[in-house]
């Protein structure tokens, strides 16, 4: 029943090469499992209590209310979570009351629910949070159809009580530990940064092909940026944390800044790794560099496990014997290298020194001076860096709006579902068809297809598990105990892996309903039939008012190029004259636009017309923009950069190539010396020459996508 993946879907993504034991330990001691345990207890407790008291209607209503409203509870700060709680509780009550009041008439029910499918989907106009509330409200409507309460107002009140009960517990937790989600987001950012650093180490391993490695690095680049975006939204929207008199807030703000600095250092140095491998082919230099980078990645992972504490963590980088020994060996090897080889090694060592410095600041909770913080506060307008949810409904009441198209499509799916069910034998579990539609039908074909496969695999696997348990266990009390364990598994994996979460919730539903109502065979039959029907309808419906990412590729490339050009313009400015807000926004937009392009390429690769797209060319374009942004970051961070080093004609040629404009006259184009590219002197001129060479490649590869 997972509706929105906020976090990466694999635990092993964070843990790198750590043991399975460490992964299991992280899972059971981490935020996911503790939240799942708290939510499961919150949902199950009122059900047990009211069943014991003999009020079955209250048990079902309060239990369902707490169960469904818990899925709107995403990581957030106190004020935003309170707003989400109030919105969810009100919307759930109204949805329950309206639908339960019209159940006496099947045609009126169909009309109301189809309208709800359209209206609730349009909540996406107002941002991610309200979109999720709208989706869950629609699921509430489907549950009401299935439960068919005899007393609408009473049942709606029970749903209201269940929602209030759940959020009271959730808000108490965030009042006690207000920065828990933020600490966890920082932890995940460090883990994803460690994974990115491990990927960087592979560039120096001659046994690893460079092309697949480049794709892996870009995927990790996207994930790190997603973590930064989550941290920004959690921290910068928290008025308490951003209060200058709040020492914990100042510490967290400084940690967030250091994380961005860390990522810039991880990304700033981008080489022609094929040339590096060739240049350093002899001797142990490549192996030593790769080993040092992996040791830094390991330190980041260790730091991540301790960063959720406000206490300083005494890490090992500065005193780690293995790291120091290998660093000394690398410096000794430099004495045997020629000038070009020595420059490459020196640049790598300098970059690693900067990474070590930032790690030491994070682990020691070092903060900038009060004067520096005041200067930053004066220069930086933090609200600019928050992803806004301010939209107008009028702008989306057109077929040009993807939100409107999807809302209309989902409403038609619901209408078709009602027409189909009326042709079949009556079943109390037919609402599973609509539940499946809400969960698997997504705006884009690729996500809908993926969600369908995940739901089918999870449902079929869950049915098998449920049948095995039913065969061996006959006691209703034991069966219900198993269902509670599976509910815990559902919540634990809800933000991690959709397939596993469905694998858990399916037997939980079968065991619970079967124990309460009997007829396990009929229950399993209907679960399979209506799940498959919902998946089939959702897939075919994607061709109705379709939203194809393959049609958006040209626009995504153009956006990424414009953002990179703007970032370059900022980077070559005089540091004293830079506007702090504009430069940071340019950097952020360059990263986010590249992430948007990468996601569009990944989505297009799953669409039916993928055979007609040159994905090799697209991957080349993506890789070139990534390399250009990395070099621009190097210029941006360079303390040696002087504006006079930026050749105006060379910059114009870069802009012309990236914009796919008419070429400049040959006598106006500065010569890009290949030898100069191969002998890095760390200057802005050399870096611009490298970007110019890449821009020529970009123009060649992008010819089929832009124009």
CSV table of N, CA, C and O in Angstrom, one decimal, residues 364-458:
chain,number,residue,atom,x,y,z
A,364,UNK,N,33.1,16.5,14.9
A,364,UNK,CA,33.4,17.2,16.1
A,364,UNK,C,32.4,18.3,16.4
A,364,UNK,O,32.6,19.1,17.4
A,365,UNK,N,31.3,18.4,15.6
A,365,UNK,CA,30.3,19.4,15.8
A,365,UNK,C,30.9,20.8,15.8
A,365,UNK,O,30.5,21.7,16.5
A,366,UNK,N,31.9,21.0,15.0
A,366,UNK,CA,32.5,22.3,14.9
A,366,UNK,C,31.6,23.2,14.1
A,366,UNK,O,31.0,22.9,13.1
A,367,UNK,N,31.5,24.4,14.6
A,367,UNK,CA,30.6,25.4,14.0
A,367,UNK,C,31.4,26.6,13.6
A,367,UNK,O,32.4,26.9,14.1
A,368,UNK,N,30.8,27.3,12.6
A,368,UNK,CA,31.4,28.5,12.2
A,368,UNK,C,31.3,29.6,13.3
A,368,UNK,O,30.5,29.4,14.2
A,369,UNK,N,32.2,30.5,13.3
A,369,UNK,CA,32.1,31.6,14.3
A,369,UNK,C,30.8,32.3,14.2
A,369,UNK,O,30.1,32.3,13.2
A,370,UNK,N,30.5,32.9,15.3
A,370,UNK,CA,29.2,33.7,15.4
A,370,UNK,C,29.2,34.8,14.4
A,370,UNK,O,28.1,35.0,13.7
A,371,UNK,N,30.3,35.4,14.1
A,371,UNK,CA,30.4,36.5,13.1
A,371,UNK,C,30.1,35.9,11.8
A,371,UNK,O,29.3,36.5,11.0
A,372,UNK,N,30.7,34.7,11.5
A,372,UNK,CA,30.4,34.1,10.2
A,372,UNK,C,29.0,33.7,10.0
A,372,UNK,O,28.4,33.9,8.9
A,373,UNK,N,28.4,33.2,11.0
A,373,UNK,CA,26.9,32.8,11.0
A,373,UNK,C,26.1,34.0,10.7
A,373,UNK,O,25.1,34.0,10.0
A,374,UNK,N,26.4,35.1,11.4
A,374,UNK,CA,25.6,36.4,11.2
A,374,UNK,C,25.8,36.9,9.8
A,374,UNK,O,24.8,37.3,9.1
A,375,UNK,N,27.0,36.8,9.2
A,375,UNK,CA,27.2,37.2,7.8
A,375,UNK,C,26.4,36.3,6.9
A,375,UNK,O,25.8,36.8,5.9
A,376,UNK,N,26.4,35.0,7.1
A,376,UNK,CA,25.6,34.1,6.3
A,376,UNK,C,24.1,34.4,6.4
A,376,UNK,O,23.4,34.4,5.4
A,377,UNK,N,23.7,34.6,7.6
A,377,UNK,CA,22.2,34.9,7.8
A,377,UNK,C,21.8,36.2,7.1
A,377,UNK,O,20.7,36.3,6.6
A,378,UNK,N,22.8,37.1,7.1
A,378,UNK,CA,22.5,38.4,6.4
A,378,UNK,C,22.5,38.3,4.9
A,378,UNK,O,21.7,38.9,4.2
A,379,UNK,N,23.4,37.4,4.4
A,379,UNK,CA,23.5,37.3,2.9
A,379,UNK,C,22.5,36.3,2.3
A,379,UNK,O,22.0,36.5,1.2
A,380,UNK,N,22.2,35.2,3.0
A,380,UNK,CA,21.4,34.2,2.4
A,380,UNK,C,19.9,34.3,2.8
A,380,UNK,O,19.6,34.4,4.0
A,381,UNK,N,19.1,34.3,1.8
A,381,UNK,CA,17.6,34.2,2.0
A,381,UNK,C,17.2,32.8,1.9
A,381,UNK,O,16.9,32.3,0.9
A,382,UNK,N,17.1,32.1,3.1
A,382,UNK,CA,16.8,30.7,3.1
A,382,UNK,C,15.5,30.3,2.5
A,382,UNK,O,15.4,29.2,1.9
A,383,UNK,N,14.4,31.1,2.6
A,383,UNK,CA,13.2,30.6,2.0
A,383,UNK,C,13.3,30.4,0.5
A,383,UNK,O,12.5,29.6,-0.1
A,384,UNK,N,14.2,31.1,-0.2
A,384,UNK,CA,14.4,30.9,-1.6
A,384,UNK,C,14.8,29.4,-2.0
A,384,UNK,O,14.5,29.0,-3.1
A,385,UNK,N,15.4,28.7,-1.0
A,385,UNK,CA,15.9,27.4,-1.3
A,385,UNK,C,14.9,26.3,-1.0
A,385,UNK,O,15.2,25.1,-1.1
A,386,UNK,N,13.7,26.7,-0.6
A,386,UNK,CA,12.7,25.7,-0.2
A,386,UNK,C,11.8,25.4,-1.5
A,386,UNK,O,11.4,26.4,-2.2
A,387,UNK,N,11.6,24.2,-1.8
A,387,UNK,CA,10.7,23.8,-2.9
A,387,UNK,C,9.3,24.2,-2.5
A,387,UNK,O,8.7,23.6,-1.6
A,388,UNK,N,8.7,25.1,-3.2
A,388,UNK,CA,7.4,25.7,-2.9
A,388,UNK,C,6.3,24.8,-3.3
A,388,UNK,O,6.4,24.1,-4.3
A,389,UNK,N,5.1,24.9,-2.6
A,389,UNK,CA,3.9,24.2,-3.0
A,389,UNK,C,2.8,25.2,-3.3
A,389,UNK,O,1.6,24.9,-3.1
A,390,UNK,N,3.2,26.4,-3.8
A,390,UNK,CA,2.2,27.4,-4.0
A,390,UNK,C,1.8,27.4,-5.5
A,390,UNK,O,2.5,27.9,-6.4
A,391,UNK,N,0.6,26.9,-5.7
A,391,UNK,CA,0.1,26.7,-7.1
A,391,UNK,C,-1.4,27.2,-7.2
A,391,UNK,O,-2.0,27.3,-6.2
A,392,UNK,N,-1.8,27.4,-8.4
A,392,UNK,CA,-3.2,27.9,-8.6
A,392,UNK,C,-4.0,26.8,-9.3
A,392,UNK,O,-3.5,26.2,-10.3
A,393,UNK,N,-5.2,26.4,-8.8
A,393,UNK,CA,-6.0,25.4,-9.4
A,393,UNK,C,-6.4,25.8,-10.8
A,393,UNK,O,-6.5,24.9,-11.7
A,394,UNK,N,-6.6,27.1,-11.1
A,394,UNK,CA,-7.0,27.5,-12.4
A,394,UNK,C,-6.0,27.2,-13.5
A,394,UNK,O,-6.4,26.9,-14.6
A,395,UNK,N,-4.7,27.2,-13.1
A,395,UNK,CA,-3.7,26.9,-14.1
A,395,UNK,C,-3.7,25.4,-14.6
A,395,UNK,O,-3.2,25.1,-15.6
A,396,UNK,N,-4.4,24.6,-13.8
A,396,UNK,CA,-4.4,23.2,-14.1
A,396,UNK,C,-5.7,22.6,-14.6
A,396,UNK,O,-5.8,21.4,-14.8
A,397,UNK,N,-6.7,23.5,-14.8
A,397,UNK,CA,-8.0,23.1,-15.4
A,397,UNK,C,-7.9,23.1,-16.9
A,397,UNK,O,-8.7,23.7,-17.6
A,398,UNK,N,-7.0,22.3,-17.4
A,398,UNK,CA,-6.8,22.2,-18.9
A,398,UNK,C,-6.1,20.9,-19.2
A,398,UNK,O,-5.3,20.4,-18.3
A,399,UNK,N,-6.3,20.4,-20.4
A,399,UNK,CA,-5.7,19.1,-20.8
A,399,UNK,C,-4.2,19.2,-20.9
A,399,UNK,O,-3.5,18.2,-21.0
A,400,UNK,N,-3.7,20.4,-20.9
A,400,UNK,CA,-2.2,20.6,-21.0
A,400,UNK,C,-1.6,20.2,-19.7
A,400,UNK,O,-0.4,20.0,-19.6
A,401,UNK,N,-2.3,20.2,-18.6
A,401,UNK,CA,-1.8,20.0,-17.2
A,401,UNK,C,-1.7,18.5,-17.0
A,401,UNK,O,-2.7,17.7,-17.1
A,402,UNK,N,-0.5,17.9,-16.7
A,402,UNK,CA,-0.4,16.5,-16.4
A,402,UNK,C,-1.3,16.1,-15.2
A,402,UNK,O,-1.8,14.9,-15.2
A,403,UNK,N,-1.4,17.0,-14.2
A,403,UNK,CA,-2.3,16.6,-13.1
A,403,UNK,C,-3.7,16.5,-13.5
A,403,UNK,O,-4.4,15.5,-13.1
A,404,UNK,N,-4.2,17.4,-14.3
A,404,UNK,CA,-5.6,17.3,-14.8
A,404,UNK,C,-5.8,16.0,-15.6
A,404,UNK,O,-6.8,15.3,-15.5
A,405,UNK,N,-4.9,15.7,-16.5
A,405,UNK,CA,-5.0,14.6,-17.4
A,405,UNK,C,-5.0,13.3,-16.5
A,405,UNK,O,-5.8,12.4,-16.8
A,406,UNK,N,-4.2,13.2,-15.5
A,406,UNK,CA,-4.2,12.0,-14.7
A,406,UNK,C,-5.5,11.9,-13.9
A,406,UNK,O,-6.0,10.8,-13.7
A,407,UNK,N,-5.9,13.0,-13.3
A,407,UNK,CA,-7.2,13.0,-12.5
A,407,UNK,C,-8.3,12.6,-13.4
A,407,UNK,O,-9.2,11.8,-12.9
A,408,UNK,N,-8.4,13.0,-14.6
A,408,UNK,CA,-9.5,12.6,-15.5
A,408,UNK,C,-9.4,11.2,-15.8
A,408,UNK,O,-10.4,10.4,-15.9
A,409,UNK,N,-8.1,10.7,-16.0
A,409,UNK,CA,-7.9,9.3,-16.4
A,409,UNK,C,-8.3,8.4,-15.2
A,409,UNK,O,-9.0,7.4,-15.4
A,410,UNK,N,-8.0,8.8,-14.0
A,410,UNK,CA,-8.3,7.9,-12.8
A,410,UNK,C,-9.8,7.9,-12.6
A,410,UNK,O,-10.4,6.9,-12.3
A,411,UNK,N,-10.5,9.0,-12.8
A,411,UNK,CA,-12.0,9.1,-12.7
A,411,UNK,C,-12.6,8.1,-13.7
A,411,UNK,O,-13.6,7.4,-13.4
A,412,UNK,N,-12.1,8.1,-14.9
A,412,UNK,CA,-12.6,7.2,-16.0
A,412,UNK,C,-12.4,5.7,-15.6
A,412,UNK,O,-13.2,4.8,-15.8
A,413,UNK,N,-11.2,5.5,-15.0
A,413,UNK,CA,-10.9,4.1,-14.5
A,413,UNK,C,-11.9,3.7,-13.5
A,413,UNK,O,-12.3,2.5,-13.5
A,414,UNK,N,-12.2,4.5,-12.6
A,414,UNK,CA,-13.2,4.2,-11.5
A,414,UNK,C,-14.6,4.0,-12.1
A,414,UNK,O,-15.3,3.0,-11.7
A,415,UNK,N,-14.9,4.8,-13.1
A,415,UNK,CA,-16.2,4.6,-13.8
A,415,UNK,C,-16.3,3.2,-14.5
A,415,UNK,O,-17.3,2.5,-14.3
A,416,UNK,N,-15.2,2.9,-15.2
A,416,UNK,CA,-15.1,1.6,-15.8
A,416,UNK,C,-15.1,0.5,-14.8
A,416,UNK,O,-15.8,-0.6,-15.0
A,417,UNK,N,-14.5,0.7,-13.7
A,417,UNK,CA,-14.5,-0.3,-12.6
A,417,UNK,C,-15.9,-0.6,-12.1
A,417,UNK,O,-16.3,-1.8,-11.9
A,418,UNK,N,-16.7,0.4,-11.9
A,418,UNK,CA,-18.1,0.2,-11.4
A,418,UNK,C,-18.9,-0.5,-12.5
A,418,UNK,O,-19.6,-1.5,-12.1
A,419,UNK,N,-18.7,-0.2,-13.8
A,419,UNK,CA,-19.5,-0.8,-14.8
A,419,UNK,C,-19.1,-2.3,-14.9
A,419,UNK,O,-19.9,-3.2,-15.1
A,420,UNK,N,-17.8,-2.6,-14.7
A,420,UNK,CA,-17.3,-4.0,-14.7
A,420,UNK,C,-17.9,-4.8,-13.5
A,420,UNK,O,-18.3,-5.9,-13.7
A,421,UNK,N,-17.8,-4.2,-12.3
A,421,UNK,CA,-18.3,-4.9,-11.1
A,421,UNK,C,-19.8,-5.2,-11.2
A,421,UNK,O,-20.2,-6.3,-10.7
A,422,UNK,N,-20.5,-4.3,-11.8
A,422,UNK,CA,-22.0,-4.5,-11.9
A,422,UNK,C,-22.3,-5.7,-12.8
A,422,UNK,O,-23.4,-6.3,-12.8
A,423,UNK,N,-21.3,-6.1,-13.7
A,423,UNK,CA,-21.6,-7.3,-14.6
A,423,UNK,C,-21.1,-8.6,-13.9
A,423,UNK,O,-21.4,-9.6,-14.4
A,424,UNK,N,-20.4,-8.5,-12.8
A,424,UNK,CA,-19.9,-9.7,-12.1
A,424,UNK,C,-20.8,-10.1,-10.9
A,424,UNK,O,-21.7,-9.3,-10.6
A,425,UNK,N,-20.6,-11.2,-10.4
A,425,UNK,CA,-21.3,-11.7,-9.2
A,425,UNK,C,-21.0,-10.7,-8.0
A,425,UNK,O,-19.8,-10.3,-7.9
A,426,UNK,N,-22.0,-10.4,-7.2
A,426,UNK,CA,-21.7,-9.5,-6.1
A,426,UNK,C,-20.7,-10.0,-5.2
A,426,UNK,O,-20.7,-11.2,-4.9
A,427,UNK,N,-19.8,-9.2,-4.7
A,427,UNK,CA,-18.8,-9.6,-3.7
A,427,UNK,C,-18.5,-8.5,-2.8
A,427,UNK,O,-18.4,-7.3,-3.2
A,428,UNK,N,-18.3,-8.8,-1.5
A,428,UNK,CA,-18.0,-7.8,-0.5
A,428,UNK,C,-16.6,-7.3,-0.6
A,428,UNK,O,-16.2,-6.3,0.0
A,429,UNK,N,-15.8,-8.0,-1.4
A,429,UNK,CA,-14.4,-7.6,-1.6
A,429,UNK,C,-14.1,-6.9,-2.9
A,429,UNK,O,-12.9,-6.8,-3.3
A,430,UNK,N,-15.1,-6.6,-3.6
A,430,UNK,CA,-14.9,-5.9,-4.9
A,430,UNK,C,-14.2,-4.6,-4.8
A,430,UNK,O,-13.6,-4.1,-5.8
A,431,UNK,N,-14.3,-4.0,-3.6
A,431,UNK,CA,-13.6,-2.7,-3.4
A,431,UNK,C,-12.1,-2.8,-3.6
A,431,UNK,O,-11.4,-1.8,-3.8
A,432,UNK,N,-11.5,-4.0,-3.6
A,432,UNK,CA,-10.1,-4.2,-3.8
A,432,UNK,C,-9.7,-3.8,-5.2
A,432,UNK,O,-8.5,-3.4,-5.4
A,433,UNK,N,-10.6,-3.9,-6.1
A,433,UNK,CA,-10.3,-3.4,-7.5
A,433,UNK,C,-10.0,-1.9,-7.5
A,433,UNK,O,-9.0,-1.4,-8.0
A,434,UNK,N,-10.8,-1.1,-6.8
A,434,UNK,CA,-10.6,0.3,-6.7
A,434,UNK,C,-9.4,0.7,-5.8
A,434,UNK,O,-8.7,1.6,-6.1
A,435,UNK,N,-9.2,-0.1,-4.8
A,435,UNK,CA,-8.0,0.1,-4.0
A,435,UNK,C,-6.7,-0.1,-4.8
A,435,UNK,O,-5.8,0.6,-4.7
A,436,UNK,N,-6.7,-1.2,-5.6
A,436,UNK,CA,-5.6,-1.4,-6.5
A,436,UNK,C,-5.4,-0.3,-7.5
A,436,UNK,O,-4.3,0.1,-7.7
A,437,UNK,N,-6.5,0.2,-8.0
A,437,UNK,CA,-6.4,1.3,-9.0
A,437,UNK,C,-5.7,2.5,-8.4
A,437,UNK,O,-4.9,3.2,-9.0
A,438,UNK,N,-6.2,2.9,-7.2
A,438,UNK,CA,-5.6,4.1,-6.5
A,438,UNK,C,-4.1,3.9,-6.3
A,438,UNK,O,-3.3,4.8,-6.4
A,439,UNK,N,-3.7,2.7,-5.9
A,439,UNK,CA,-2.3,2.5,-5.5
A,439,UNK,C,-1.4,2.3,-6.7
A,439,UNK,O,-0.3,2.9,-6.7
A,440,UNK,N,-1.8,1.6,-7.8
A,440,UNK,CA,-0.9,1.4,-8.9
A,440,UNK,C,-1.0,2.4,-10.0
A,440,UNK,O,0.0,2.5,-10.8
A,441,UNK,N,-2.1,3.0,-10.2
A,441,UNK,CA,-2.3,4.0,-11.3
A,441,UNK,C,-1.5,5.3,-11.0
A,441,UNK,O,-1.8,5.9,-10.0
A,442,UNK,N,-0.5,5.5,-11.7
A,442,UNK,CA,0.4,6.7,-11.6
A,442,UNK,C,0.3,7.5,-12.8
A,442,UNK,O,0.0,7.0,-13.9
A,443,UNK,N,0.7,8.8,-12.8
A,443,UNK,CA,0.6,9.7,-14.0
A,443,UNK,C,1.5,9.1,-15.1
A,443,UNK,O,1.0,9.2,-16.3
A,444,UNK,N,2.7,8.6,-14.8
A,444,UNK,CA,3.6,8.2,-15.9
A,444,UNK,C,3.5,6.7,-16.1
A,444,UNK,O,3.3,5.9,-15.2
A,445,UNK,N,3.6,6.3,-17.4
A,445,UNK,CA,3.6,4.8,-17.7
A,445,UNK,C,4.6,4.0,-17.0
A,445,UNK,O,4.3,2.9,-16.5
A,446,UNK,N,5.8,4.5,-16.9
A,446,UNK,CA,6.9,3.7,-16.4
A,446,UNK,C,6.7,3.4,-14.9
A,446,UNK,O,6.9,2.3,-14.4
A,447,UNK,N,6.2,4.4,-14.1
A,447,UNK,CA,5.9,4.2,-12.7
A,447,UNK,C,4.7,3.3,-12.5
A,447,UNK,O,4.7,2.4,-11.7
A,448,UNK,N,3.7,3.4,-13.4
A,448,UNK,CA,2.5,2.6,-13.3
A,448,UNK,C,2.9,1.1,-13.6
A,448,UNK,O,2.5,0.2,-12.9
A,449,UNK,N,3.7,0.9,-14.6
A,449,UNK,CA,4.2,-0.4,-15.0
A,449,UNK,C,5.0,-1.1,-13.8
A,449,UNK,O,4.8,-2.2,-13.5
A,450,UNK,N,5.9,-0.3,-13.3
A,450,UNK,CA,6.7,-0.8,-12.2
A,450,UNK,C,5.9,-1.1,-11.0
A,450,UNK,O,6.0,-2.2,-10.3
A,451,UNK,N,4.9,-0.2,-10.7
A,451,UNK,CA,4.1,-0.4,-9.5
A,451,UNK,C,3.2,-1.6,-9.7
A,451,UNK,O,2.9,-2.4,-8.7
A,452,UNK,N,2.7,-1.9,-10.9
A,452,UNK,CA,1.9,-3.0,-11.2
A,452,UNK,C,2.7,-4.3,-10.9
A,452,UNK,O,2.2,-5.3,-10.3
A,453,UNK,N,3.9,-4.4,-11.5
A,453,UNK,CA,4.7,-5.6,-11.3
A,453,UNK,C,5.0,-5.8,-9.8
A,453,UNK,O,4.9,-7.0,-9.3
A,454,UNK,N,5.3,-4.7,-9.1
A,454,UNK,CA,5.6,-4.9,-7.6
A,454,UNK,C,4.4,-5.4,-6.9
A,454,UNK,O,4.5,-6.2,-6.0
A,455,UNK,N,3.2,-4.8,-7.2
A,455,UNK,CA,2.0,-5.2,-6.5
A,455,UNK,C,1.6,-6.7,-6.8
A,455,UNK,O,1.2,-7.4,-5.9
A,456,UNK,N,1.7,-7.1,-8.1
A,456,UNK,CA,1.4,-8.4,-8.4
A,456,UNK,C,2.3,-9.4,-7.7
A,456,UNK,O,1.9,-10.4,-7.2
A,457,UNK,N,3.6,-9.1,-7.8
A,457,UNK,CA,4.6,-10.0,-7.1
A,457,UNK,C,4.3,-10.1,-5.6
A,457,UNK,O,4.3,-11.1,-5.0
A,458,UNK,N,4.1,-8.9,-5.0
A,458,UNK,CA,3.9,-8.9,-3.5
A,458,UNK,C,2.6,-9.6,-3.1
A,458,UNK,O,2.5,-10.3,-2.2
